[in-house]
Coordinates of C-alpha atoms in Angstrom, one line a residue:
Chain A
X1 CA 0.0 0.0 0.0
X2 CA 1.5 3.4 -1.1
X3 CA 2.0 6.4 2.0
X4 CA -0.7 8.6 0.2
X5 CA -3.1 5.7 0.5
X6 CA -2.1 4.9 3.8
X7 CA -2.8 8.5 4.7
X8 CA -6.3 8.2 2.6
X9 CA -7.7 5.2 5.0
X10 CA -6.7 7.0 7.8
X11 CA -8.5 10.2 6.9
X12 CA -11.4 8.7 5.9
X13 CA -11.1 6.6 9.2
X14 CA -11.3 10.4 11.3
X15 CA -14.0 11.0 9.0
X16 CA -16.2 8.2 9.7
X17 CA -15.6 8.9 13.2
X18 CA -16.8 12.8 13.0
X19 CA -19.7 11.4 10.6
X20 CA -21.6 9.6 13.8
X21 CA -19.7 11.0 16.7
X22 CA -22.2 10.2 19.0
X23 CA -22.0 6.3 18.3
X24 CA -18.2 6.8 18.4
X25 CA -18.3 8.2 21.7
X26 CA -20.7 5.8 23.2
X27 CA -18.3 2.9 21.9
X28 CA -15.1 4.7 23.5
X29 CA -16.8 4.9 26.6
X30 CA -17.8 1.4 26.9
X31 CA -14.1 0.7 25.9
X32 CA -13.0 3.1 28.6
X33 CA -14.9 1.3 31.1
X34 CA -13.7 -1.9 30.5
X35 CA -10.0 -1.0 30.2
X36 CA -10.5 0.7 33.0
X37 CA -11.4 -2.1 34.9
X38 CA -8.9 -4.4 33.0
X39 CA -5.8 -2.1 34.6
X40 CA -7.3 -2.0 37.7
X41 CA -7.8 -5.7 38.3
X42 CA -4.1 -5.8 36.5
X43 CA -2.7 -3.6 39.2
X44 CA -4.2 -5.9 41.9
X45 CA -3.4 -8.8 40.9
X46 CA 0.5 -7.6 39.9
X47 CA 0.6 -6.4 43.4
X48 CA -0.6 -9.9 45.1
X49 CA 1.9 -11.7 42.5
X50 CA 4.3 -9.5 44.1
X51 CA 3.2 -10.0 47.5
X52 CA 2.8 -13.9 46.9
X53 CA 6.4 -14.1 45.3
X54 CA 7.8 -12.5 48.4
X55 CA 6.2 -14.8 50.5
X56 CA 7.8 -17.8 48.3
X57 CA 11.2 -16.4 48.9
X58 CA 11.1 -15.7 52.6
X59 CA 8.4 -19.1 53.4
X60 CA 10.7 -22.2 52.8
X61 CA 9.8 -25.6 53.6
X62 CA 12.5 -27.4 56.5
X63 CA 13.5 -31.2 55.8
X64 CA 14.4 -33.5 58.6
X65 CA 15.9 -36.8 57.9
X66 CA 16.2 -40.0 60.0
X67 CA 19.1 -40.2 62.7
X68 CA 20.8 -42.9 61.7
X69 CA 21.7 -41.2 58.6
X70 CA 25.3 -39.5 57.6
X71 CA 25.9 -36.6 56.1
X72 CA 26.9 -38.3 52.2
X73 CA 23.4 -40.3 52.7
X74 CA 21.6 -37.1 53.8
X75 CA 23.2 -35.4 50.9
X76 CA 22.4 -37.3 48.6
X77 CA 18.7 -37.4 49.3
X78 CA 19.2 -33.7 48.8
X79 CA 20.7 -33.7 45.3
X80 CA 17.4 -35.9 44.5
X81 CA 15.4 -33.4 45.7
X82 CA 17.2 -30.3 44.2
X83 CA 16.5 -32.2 40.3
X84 CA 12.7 -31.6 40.9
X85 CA 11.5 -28.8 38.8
X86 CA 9.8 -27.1 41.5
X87 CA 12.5 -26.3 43.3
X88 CA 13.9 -22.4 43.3
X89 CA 16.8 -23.1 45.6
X90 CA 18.1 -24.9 48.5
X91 CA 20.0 -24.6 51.9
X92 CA 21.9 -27.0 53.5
X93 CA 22.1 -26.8 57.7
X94 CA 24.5 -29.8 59.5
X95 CA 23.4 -30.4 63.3
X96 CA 27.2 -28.5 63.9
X97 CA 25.7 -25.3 62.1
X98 CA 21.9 -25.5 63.8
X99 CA 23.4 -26.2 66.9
X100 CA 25.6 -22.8 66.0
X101 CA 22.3 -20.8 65.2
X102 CA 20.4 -21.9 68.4
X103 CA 22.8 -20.7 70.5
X104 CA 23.3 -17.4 68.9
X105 CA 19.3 -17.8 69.5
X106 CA 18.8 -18.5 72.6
X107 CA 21.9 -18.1 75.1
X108 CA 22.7 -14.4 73.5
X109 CA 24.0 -12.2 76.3
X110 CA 24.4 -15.8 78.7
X111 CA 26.6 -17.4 76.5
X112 CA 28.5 -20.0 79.4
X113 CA 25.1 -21.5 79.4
X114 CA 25.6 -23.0 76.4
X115 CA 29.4 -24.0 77.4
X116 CA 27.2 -26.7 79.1
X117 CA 26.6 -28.6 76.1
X118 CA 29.8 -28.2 74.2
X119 CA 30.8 -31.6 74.1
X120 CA 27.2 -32.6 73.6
X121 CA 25.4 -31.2 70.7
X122 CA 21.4 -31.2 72.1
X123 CA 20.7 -31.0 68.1
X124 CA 22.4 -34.3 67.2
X125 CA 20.7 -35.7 63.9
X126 CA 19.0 -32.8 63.5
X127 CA 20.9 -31.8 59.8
X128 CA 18.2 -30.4 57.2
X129 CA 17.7 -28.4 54.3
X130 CA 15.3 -25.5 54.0
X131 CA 13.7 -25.8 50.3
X132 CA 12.3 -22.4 48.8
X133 CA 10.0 -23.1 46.0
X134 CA 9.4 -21.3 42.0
X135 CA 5.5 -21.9 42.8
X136 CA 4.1 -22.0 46.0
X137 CA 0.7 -23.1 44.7
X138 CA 2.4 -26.5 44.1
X139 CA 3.7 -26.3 48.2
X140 CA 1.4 -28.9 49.4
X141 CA 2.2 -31.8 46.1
X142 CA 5.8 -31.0 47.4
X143 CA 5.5 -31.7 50.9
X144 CA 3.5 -34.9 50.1
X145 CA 6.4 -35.9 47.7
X146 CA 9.3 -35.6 50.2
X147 CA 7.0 -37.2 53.0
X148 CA 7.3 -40.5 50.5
X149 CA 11.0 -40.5 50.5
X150 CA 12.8 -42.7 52.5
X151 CA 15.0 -41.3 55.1
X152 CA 13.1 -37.8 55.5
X153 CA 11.6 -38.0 59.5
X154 CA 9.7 -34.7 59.1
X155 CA 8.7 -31.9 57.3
X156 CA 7.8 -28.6 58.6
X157 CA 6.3 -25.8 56.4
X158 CA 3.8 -23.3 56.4
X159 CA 0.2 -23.6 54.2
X160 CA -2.0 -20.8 55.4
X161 CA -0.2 -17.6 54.3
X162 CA 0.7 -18.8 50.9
X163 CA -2.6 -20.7 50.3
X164 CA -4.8 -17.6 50.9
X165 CA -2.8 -15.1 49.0
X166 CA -2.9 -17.9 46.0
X167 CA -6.5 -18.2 46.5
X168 CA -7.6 -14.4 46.9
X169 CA -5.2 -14.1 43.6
X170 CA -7.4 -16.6 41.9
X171 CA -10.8 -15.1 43.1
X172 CA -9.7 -11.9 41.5
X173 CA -8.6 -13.2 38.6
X174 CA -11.7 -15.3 37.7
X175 CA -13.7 -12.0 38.7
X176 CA -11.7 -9.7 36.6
X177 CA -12.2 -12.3 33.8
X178 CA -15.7 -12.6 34.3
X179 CA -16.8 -8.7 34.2
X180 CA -14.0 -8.0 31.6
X181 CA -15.5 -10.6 29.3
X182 CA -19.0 -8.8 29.4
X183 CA -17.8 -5.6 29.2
X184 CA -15.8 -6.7 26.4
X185 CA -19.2 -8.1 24.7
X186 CA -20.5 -5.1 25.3
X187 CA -17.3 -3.0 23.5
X188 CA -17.7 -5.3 20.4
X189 CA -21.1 -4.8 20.1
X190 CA -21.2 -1.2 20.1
X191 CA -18.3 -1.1 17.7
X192 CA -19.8 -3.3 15.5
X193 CA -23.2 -1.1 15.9
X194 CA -20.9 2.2 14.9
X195 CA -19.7 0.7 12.2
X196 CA -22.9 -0.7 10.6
X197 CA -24.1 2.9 11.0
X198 CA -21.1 4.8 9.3
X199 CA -21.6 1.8 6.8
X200 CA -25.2 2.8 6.0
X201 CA -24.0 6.4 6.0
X202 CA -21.3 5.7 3.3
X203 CA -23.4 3.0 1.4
X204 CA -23.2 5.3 -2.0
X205 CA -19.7 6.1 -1.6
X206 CA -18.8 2.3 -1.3
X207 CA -20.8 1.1 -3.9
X208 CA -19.3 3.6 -5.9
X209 CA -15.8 2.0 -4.6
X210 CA -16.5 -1.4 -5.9
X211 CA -17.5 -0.2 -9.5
X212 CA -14.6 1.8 -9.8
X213 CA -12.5 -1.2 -8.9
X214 CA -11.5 -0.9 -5.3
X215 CA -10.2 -4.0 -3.7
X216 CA -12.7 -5.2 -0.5
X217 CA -9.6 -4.4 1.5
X218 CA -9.7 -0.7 0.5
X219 CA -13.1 -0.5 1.0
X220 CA -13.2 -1.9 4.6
X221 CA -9.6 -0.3 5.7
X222 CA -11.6 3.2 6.3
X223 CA -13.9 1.3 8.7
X224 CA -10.8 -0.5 10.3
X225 CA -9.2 2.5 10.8
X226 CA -12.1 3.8 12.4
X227 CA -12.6 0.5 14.7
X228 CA -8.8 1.0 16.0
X229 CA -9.2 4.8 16.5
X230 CA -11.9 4.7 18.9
X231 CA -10.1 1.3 20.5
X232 CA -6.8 3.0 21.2
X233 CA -8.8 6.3 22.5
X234 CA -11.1 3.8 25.1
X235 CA -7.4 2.6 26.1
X236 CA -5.4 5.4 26.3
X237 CA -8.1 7.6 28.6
X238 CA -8.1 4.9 31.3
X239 CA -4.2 4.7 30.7
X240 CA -4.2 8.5 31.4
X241 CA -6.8 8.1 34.6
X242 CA -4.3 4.7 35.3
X243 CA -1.3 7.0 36.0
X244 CA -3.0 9.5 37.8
X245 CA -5.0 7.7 40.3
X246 CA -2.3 4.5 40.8
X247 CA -0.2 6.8 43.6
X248 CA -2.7 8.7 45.0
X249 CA -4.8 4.6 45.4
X250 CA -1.3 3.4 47.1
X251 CA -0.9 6.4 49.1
X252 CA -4.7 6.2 50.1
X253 CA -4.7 2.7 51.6
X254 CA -1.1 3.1 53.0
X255 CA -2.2 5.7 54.9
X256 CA -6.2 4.6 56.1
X257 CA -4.9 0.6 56.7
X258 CA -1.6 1.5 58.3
X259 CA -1.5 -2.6 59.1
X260 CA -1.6 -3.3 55.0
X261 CA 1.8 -1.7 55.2
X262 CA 3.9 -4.6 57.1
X263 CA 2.5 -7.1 55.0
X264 CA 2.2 -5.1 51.2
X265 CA 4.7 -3.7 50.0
X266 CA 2.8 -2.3 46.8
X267 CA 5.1 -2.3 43.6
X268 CA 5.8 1.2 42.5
X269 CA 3.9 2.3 39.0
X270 CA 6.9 2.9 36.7
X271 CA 7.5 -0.7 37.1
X272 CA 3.6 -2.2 36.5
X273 CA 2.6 0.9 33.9
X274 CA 4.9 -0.6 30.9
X275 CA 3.2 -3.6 30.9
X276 CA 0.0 -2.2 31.6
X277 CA 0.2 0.3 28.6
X278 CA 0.9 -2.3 26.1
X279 CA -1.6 -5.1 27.5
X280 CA -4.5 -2.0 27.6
X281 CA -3.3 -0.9 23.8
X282 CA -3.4 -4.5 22.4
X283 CA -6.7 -5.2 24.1
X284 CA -8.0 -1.9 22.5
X285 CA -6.6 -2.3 19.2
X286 CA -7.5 -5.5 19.3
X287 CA -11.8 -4.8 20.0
X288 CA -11.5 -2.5 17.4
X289 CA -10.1 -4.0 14.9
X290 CA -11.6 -7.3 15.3
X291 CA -15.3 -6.1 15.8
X292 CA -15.1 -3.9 13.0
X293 CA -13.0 -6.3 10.2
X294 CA -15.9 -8.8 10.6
X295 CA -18.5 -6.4 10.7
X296 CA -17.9 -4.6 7.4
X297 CA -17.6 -8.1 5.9
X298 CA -21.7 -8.2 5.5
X299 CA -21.2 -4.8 3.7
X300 CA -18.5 -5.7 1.3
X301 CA -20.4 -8.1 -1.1
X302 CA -20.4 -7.1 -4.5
Chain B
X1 CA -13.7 -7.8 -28.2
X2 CA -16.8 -8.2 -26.2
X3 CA -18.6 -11.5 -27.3
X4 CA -22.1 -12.5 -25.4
X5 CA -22.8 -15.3 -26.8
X6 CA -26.6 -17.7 -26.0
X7 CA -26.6 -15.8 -22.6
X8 CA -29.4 -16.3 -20.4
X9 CA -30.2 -15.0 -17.0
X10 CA -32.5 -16.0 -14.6
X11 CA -33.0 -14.3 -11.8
X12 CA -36.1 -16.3 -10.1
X13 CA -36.5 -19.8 -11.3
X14 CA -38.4 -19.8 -14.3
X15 CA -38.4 -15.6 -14.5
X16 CA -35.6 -15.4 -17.4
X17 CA -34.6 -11.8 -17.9
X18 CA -32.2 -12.7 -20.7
X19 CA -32.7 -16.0 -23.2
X20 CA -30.1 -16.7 -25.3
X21 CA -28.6 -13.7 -26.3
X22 CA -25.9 -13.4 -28.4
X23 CA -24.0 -10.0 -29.4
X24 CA -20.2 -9.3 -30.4
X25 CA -19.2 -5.6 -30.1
X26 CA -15.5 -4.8 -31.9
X27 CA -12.9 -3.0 -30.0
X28 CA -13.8 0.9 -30.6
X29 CA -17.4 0.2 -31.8
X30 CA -20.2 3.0 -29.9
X31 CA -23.5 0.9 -29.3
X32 CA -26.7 1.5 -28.0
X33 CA -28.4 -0.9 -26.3
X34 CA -32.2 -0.1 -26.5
X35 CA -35.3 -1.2 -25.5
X36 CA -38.1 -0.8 -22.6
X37 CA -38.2 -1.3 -19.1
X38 CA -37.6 -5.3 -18.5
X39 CA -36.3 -5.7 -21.8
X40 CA -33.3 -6.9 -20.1
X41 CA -31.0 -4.2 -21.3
X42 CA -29.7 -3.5 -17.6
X43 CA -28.9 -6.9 -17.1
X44 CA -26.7 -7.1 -19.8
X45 CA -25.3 -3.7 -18.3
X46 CA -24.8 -5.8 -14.9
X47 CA -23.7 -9.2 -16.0
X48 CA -20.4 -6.9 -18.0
X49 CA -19.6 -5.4 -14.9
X50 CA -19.9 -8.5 -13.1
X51 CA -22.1 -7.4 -10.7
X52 CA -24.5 -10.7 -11.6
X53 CA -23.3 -14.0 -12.5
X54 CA -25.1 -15.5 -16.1
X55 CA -26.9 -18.8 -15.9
X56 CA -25.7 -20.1 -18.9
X57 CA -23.7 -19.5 -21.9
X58 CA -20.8 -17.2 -22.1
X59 CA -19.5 -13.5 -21.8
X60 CA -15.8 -12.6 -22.8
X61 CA -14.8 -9.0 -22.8
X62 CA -11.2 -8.5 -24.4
X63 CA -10.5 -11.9 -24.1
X64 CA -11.4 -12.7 -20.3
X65 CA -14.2 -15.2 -19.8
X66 CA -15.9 -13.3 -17.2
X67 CA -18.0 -17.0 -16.0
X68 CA -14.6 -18.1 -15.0
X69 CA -13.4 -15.3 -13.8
X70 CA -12.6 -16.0 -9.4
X71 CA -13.9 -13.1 -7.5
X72 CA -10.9 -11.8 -6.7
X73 CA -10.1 -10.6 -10.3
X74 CA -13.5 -8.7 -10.4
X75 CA -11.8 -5.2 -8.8
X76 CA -8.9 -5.3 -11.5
X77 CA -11.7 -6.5 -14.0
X78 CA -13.9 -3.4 -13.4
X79 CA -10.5 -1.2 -13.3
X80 CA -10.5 -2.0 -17.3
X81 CA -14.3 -0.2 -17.1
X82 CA -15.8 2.9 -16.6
X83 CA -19.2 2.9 -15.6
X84 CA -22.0 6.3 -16.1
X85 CA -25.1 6.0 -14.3
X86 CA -28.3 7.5 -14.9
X87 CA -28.3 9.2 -11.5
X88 CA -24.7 10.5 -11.3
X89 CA -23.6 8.7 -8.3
X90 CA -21.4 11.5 -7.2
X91 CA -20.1 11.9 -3.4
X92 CA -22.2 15.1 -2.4
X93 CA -19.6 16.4 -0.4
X94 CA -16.7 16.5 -2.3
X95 CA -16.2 18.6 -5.1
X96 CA -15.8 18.1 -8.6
X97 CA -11.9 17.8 -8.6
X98 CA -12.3 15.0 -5.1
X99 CA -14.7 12.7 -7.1
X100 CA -13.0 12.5 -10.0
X101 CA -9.5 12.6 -8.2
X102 CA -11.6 9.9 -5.4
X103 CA -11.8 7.5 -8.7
X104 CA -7.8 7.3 -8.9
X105 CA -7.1 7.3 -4.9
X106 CA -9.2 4.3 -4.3
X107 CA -7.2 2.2 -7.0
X108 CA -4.1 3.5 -5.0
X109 CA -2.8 5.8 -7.6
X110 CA -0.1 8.5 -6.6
X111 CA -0.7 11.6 -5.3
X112 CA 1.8 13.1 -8.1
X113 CA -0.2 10.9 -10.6
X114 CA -3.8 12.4 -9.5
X115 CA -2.6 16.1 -9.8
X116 CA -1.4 15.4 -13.4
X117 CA -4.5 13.5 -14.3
X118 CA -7.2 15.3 -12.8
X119 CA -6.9 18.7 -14.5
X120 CA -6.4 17.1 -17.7
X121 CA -9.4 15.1 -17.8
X122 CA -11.5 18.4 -16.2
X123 CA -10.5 20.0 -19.0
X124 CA -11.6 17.2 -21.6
X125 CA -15.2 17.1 -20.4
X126 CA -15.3 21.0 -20.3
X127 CA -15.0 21.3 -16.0
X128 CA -11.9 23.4 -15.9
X129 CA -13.4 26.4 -14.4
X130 CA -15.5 24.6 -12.1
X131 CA -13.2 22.1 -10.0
X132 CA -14.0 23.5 -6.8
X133 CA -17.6 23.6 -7.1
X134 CA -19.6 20.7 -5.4
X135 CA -22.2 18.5 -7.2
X136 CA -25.2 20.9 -6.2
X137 CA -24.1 23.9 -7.2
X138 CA -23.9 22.2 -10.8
X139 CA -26.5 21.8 -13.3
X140 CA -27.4 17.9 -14.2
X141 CA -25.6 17.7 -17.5
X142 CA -22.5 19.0 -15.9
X143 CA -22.7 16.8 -12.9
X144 CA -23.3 14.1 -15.4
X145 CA -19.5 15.5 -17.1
X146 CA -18.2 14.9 -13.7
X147 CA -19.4 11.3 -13.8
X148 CA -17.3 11.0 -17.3
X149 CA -14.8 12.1 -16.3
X150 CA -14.8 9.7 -13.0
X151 CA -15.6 6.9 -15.1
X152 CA -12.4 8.0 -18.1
X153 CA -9.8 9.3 -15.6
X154 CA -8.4 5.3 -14.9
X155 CA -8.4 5.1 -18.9
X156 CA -10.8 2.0 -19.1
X157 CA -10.9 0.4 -22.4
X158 CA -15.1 -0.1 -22.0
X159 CA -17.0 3.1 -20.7
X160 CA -20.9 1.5 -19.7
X161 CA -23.1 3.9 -19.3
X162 CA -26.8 2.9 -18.0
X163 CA -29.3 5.6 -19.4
X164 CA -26.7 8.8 -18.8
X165 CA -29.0 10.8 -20.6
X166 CA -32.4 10.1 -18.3
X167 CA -32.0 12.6 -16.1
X168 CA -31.2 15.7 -18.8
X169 CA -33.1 17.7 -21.0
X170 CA -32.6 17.4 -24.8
X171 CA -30.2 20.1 -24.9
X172 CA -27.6 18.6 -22.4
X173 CA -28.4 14.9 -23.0
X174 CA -27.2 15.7 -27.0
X175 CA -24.0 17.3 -25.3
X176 CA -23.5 14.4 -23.3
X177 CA -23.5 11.8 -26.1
X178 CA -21.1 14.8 -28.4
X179 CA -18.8 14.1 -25.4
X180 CA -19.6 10.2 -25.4
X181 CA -19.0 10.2 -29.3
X182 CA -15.1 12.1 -28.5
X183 CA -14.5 9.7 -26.0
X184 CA -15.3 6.9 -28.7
X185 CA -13.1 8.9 -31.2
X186 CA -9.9 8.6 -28.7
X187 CA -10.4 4.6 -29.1
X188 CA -12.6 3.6 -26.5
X189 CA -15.3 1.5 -26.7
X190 CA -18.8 3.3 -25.7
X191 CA -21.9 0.9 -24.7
X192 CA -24.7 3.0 -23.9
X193 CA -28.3 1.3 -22.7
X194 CA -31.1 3.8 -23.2
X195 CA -34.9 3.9 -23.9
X196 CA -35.0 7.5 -25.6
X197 CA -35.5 7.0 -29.7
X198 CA -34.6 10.9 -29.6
X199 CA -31.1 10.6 -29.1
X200 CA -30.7 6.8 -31.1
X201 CA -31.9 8.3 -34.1
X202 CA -29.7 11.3 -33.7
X203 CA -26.3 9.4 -33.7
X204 CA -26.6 7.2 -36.0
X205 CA -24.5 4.7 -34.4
X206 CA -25.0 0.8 -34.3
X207 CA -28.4 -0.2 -31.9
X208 CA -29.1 -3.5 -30.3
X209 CA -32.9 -3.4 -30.0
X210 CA -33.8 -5.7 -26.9
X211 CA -37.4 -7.3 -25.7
X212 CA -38.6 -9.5 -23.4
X213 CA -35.2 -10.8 -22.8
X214 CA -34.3 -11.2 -26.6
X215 CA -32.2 -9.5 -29.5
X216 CA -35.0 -8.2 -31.2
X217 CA -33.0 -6.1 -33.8
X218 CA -29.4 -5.1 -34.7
X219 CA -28.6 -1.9 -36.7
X220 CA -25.3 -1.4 -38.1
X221 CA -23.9 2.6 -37.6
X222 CA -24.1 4.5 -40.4
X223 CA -22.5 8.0 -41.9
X224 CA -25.8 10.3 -43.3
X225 CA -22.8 12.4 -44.9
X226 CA -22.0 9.2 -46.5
X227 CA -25.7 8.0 -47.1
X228 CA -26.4 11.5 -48.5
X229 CA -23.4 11.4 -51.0
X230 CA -24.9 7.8 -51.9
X231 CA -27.9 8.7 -53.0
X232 CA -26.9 11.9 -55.0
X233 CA -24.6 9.6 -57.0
X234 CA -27.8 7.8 -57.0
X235 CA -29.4 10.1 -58.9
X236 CA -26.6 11.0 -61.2
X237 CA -27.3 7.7 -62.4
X238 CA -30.5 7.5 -62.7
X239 CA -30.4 10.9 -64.3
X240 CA -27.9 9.8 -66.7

């Protein structure tokens, strides 16, 4: 396609646009909304991701293993372990090293009450690794794998803090699906309605297109144009809201739920918005072009 | 070479609004198609530009077989045509210079390419003076120019034009077939379908009288310079 055409579709795009502003608007409103509510539920859920992956890195699971065992035979349970694709990293403690830990624990400040035990470490056969984990919505397959294995005594980890983040995550994100979907039905249909308008409006013109000798993909690229004009405007106002509202949201609930604070920590917008943007422009783009490339289709036969 | 040859179209099953028609029309030839309304002169007009498929038989205009034609050819097919209709079909709100100039964009012709063409072709069908008017601040015949020279400025090989005269009084609809006959006179071939006897008899070009469907009648063009001359020489003979 040659510039000055190029430049012709897109013109007559604006056009179409101007011709029946009204139905434009509506259908970048409706777009609006719904991106709206796409970045929203996007910046929720990035944040409990966030929240969730900080949990997996500070939450590990501990392994015990059976007395009896040595160090090579407790080792090499652990390089068995470490193949398993679940597995971020790993941390071996001896009974020496946990014995170490305890006492810089417990007899801080009184440390000649530990003299008591130096010739006999209380923490004998007490060697384990501590096991942090990619997913922690896989913990509990985990734990039930290294309870089979032989020579692990005991396993000690902790379910409820990663389980409800990963379920509140998936709440959201089935909700966020669900009203996104409708409002998304609800963008394609008014699209498709704008176009069938500006279609009836420019019936002459595009009859007059097809005698002439216009290919059907010159006469629909006008209504494409249109489409993906008012998609990118219903994304790039609640881009524009997005970026205004994001800090003054954070800075709101940091401030009224003082407790959210030790627990969130919410990621700072310059990192989410990047990702945001392009997500909200494809979906945009994407409503508009789709809803109006098959809507024209009806008008295109010759 | 347009050959129609035992054409028939039916549009309802059993309603036949052409039966076997055959006509042949040479490269550069002007003919009229004539006859009243359902004689099946506008379906002839529809099945050339391929905007109706035929039932049976066989269409080939400068040697494509439009029945086998895929559909994808039909918008380079119809680039090879110009098409006039009775009614103008010009774009209200663009002016004269944008709908002739619209005809070029939408085949994706060069910006540098239009601004050549355009003027040129304004000035053929008279329209110089007047490119920055808009369709109803001109009269019908020159409205119906503007359709012309919307229909010439791809240079088609066929110009089609369905009763361009219907719409015009006598005065302008004689104009319009002067400009038709010029347009013929550069090489192109000129099909016109019309139901006034007026202008037929004026132009003494070849007519394809249609009815019920059928090729009713075919008269060849002729010169009434040349007829006159024939007759005087007639008479010297006769004389002598």
């Amino acid at each position: 396609m040659r510039i000055s055409t190029f430049w012709y579709c897109v013109k007559q795009g604006v056009r179409n646009i101007c011709r029946n502003i009204w139905f434009s608007l509506a259908s970048i409103a409706t777009i609006t909304a719904c991106i709206f509510l796409f970045c929203m539920f996007f910046s929720i859920m990035v944040n409990i991701q966030h929240v969730v992956r900080l949990a997996e890195t500070t939450v590990g699971i501990t392994v015990f293993f059976d007395e009896d065992l040595n160090v090579g035979q407790i080792q090499a349970i652990g390089s068995e372990i470490a193949r398993r694709p679940e597995v971020d990293r790993m941390e071996f403690t001896s009974e020496d090293d946990a014995w170490e830990i305890m006492k810089e624990g417990y007899f801080e400040g009184a440390e000649d009450l530990a003299e008591g035990f130096e010739e006999d470490n209380p923490l004998a056969g007490s060697s384990s690794y501590q096991i942090f984990l990619n997913d922690i919505s896989k913990q509990s397959q985990f734990v039930a794998y290294l309870n089979g294995l032989n020579g692990v005594r005991k396993v000690n980890y902790s379910n409820s803090a990663a389980a409800g983040l990963t379920s509140f995550n998936t709440v959201i994100g089935l909700l966020s699906v669900v009203i996104i979907g409708v409002l998304l039905a609800v963008s394609v249909f008014l699209i498709s309605n704008t176009i069938n308008v500006t279609a009836a409006f420019r019936k002459n013109e595009n009859q007059i297109m097809r005698y002439i000798g216009a290919t059907n993909g010159m006469i629909r690229a006008p209504f494409v144009v249109e489409g993906m004009i008012i998609g990118l405007l219903g994304a790039v106002i609640p881009l524009c809201v997005m970026f205004f509202l994001y800090h003054q949201a954070v800075g709101y609930l940091q401030d009224r739920f003082q407790i959210l604070s030790g627990i969130f920590q919410f990621l700072p917008l310059e990192t989410i918005f990047p990702y945001m943007a392009a997500a909200a422009m494809l979906l945009g783009l994407g409503i508009g072009f789709f809803a109006s490339f098959f809507t024209i289709r009806k008008h295109l036969r010759v | 070479m347009i050959e129609i040859s035992n054409v028939t179209k039916e549009y309802v099953e059993g309603n036949k609004a052409l039966r076997n028609v055959s006509i042949t029309i040479e490269d550069g030839e002007f003919v009229f198609i004539m006859g009243r309304n359902g004689s099946g002169k506008t379906t002839i007009f529809k099945l050339l530009m391929k905007e109706e498929e035929l039932t049976s038989g066989r269409i080939v205009v400068n040697d494509m077989n439009l029945g086998k034609m895929p559909r994808s050819y039909v918008p380079k097919y119809r680039r090879r045509l110009g098409v006039v209709f009775q009614d103008f079909r010009l774009l209200k709100d663009l002016t004269v210079y944008e709908n002739v100039a619209f005809a070029q964009r939408v085949v994706g012709a060069s910006n540098r390419r239009i601004r050549e063409s355009v003027p040129a072709m304004l000035q053929m069908v008279g329209l110089s003076s007047k490119y920055k008017m808009y369709p109803h601040q001109l009269s019908g015949g020159e409205q119906q120019r503007v359709a012309i020279a919307r229909a010439l400025i791809n240079r088609p090989e066929v110009l089609l034009a369905d009763e361009p005269t219907g719409n015009l009084d006598s005065h302008n609809a004689m104009e319009i077939m002067k400009l038709l006959e010029e347009i013929n006179g550069m090489g192109t071939t000129v099909i016109v379908v019309t139901h006034s006897h007026e202008i037929v008899e004026k132009m003494h070009k070849r007519v394809i009288y249609m009815e019920r469907g059928c090729v009713v009648g075919d008269e060849t063009a002729f010169d009434p310079a040349e007829e006159e001359e024939d007759m005087t020489e007639g008479g010297e003979f006769y004389e002598d």
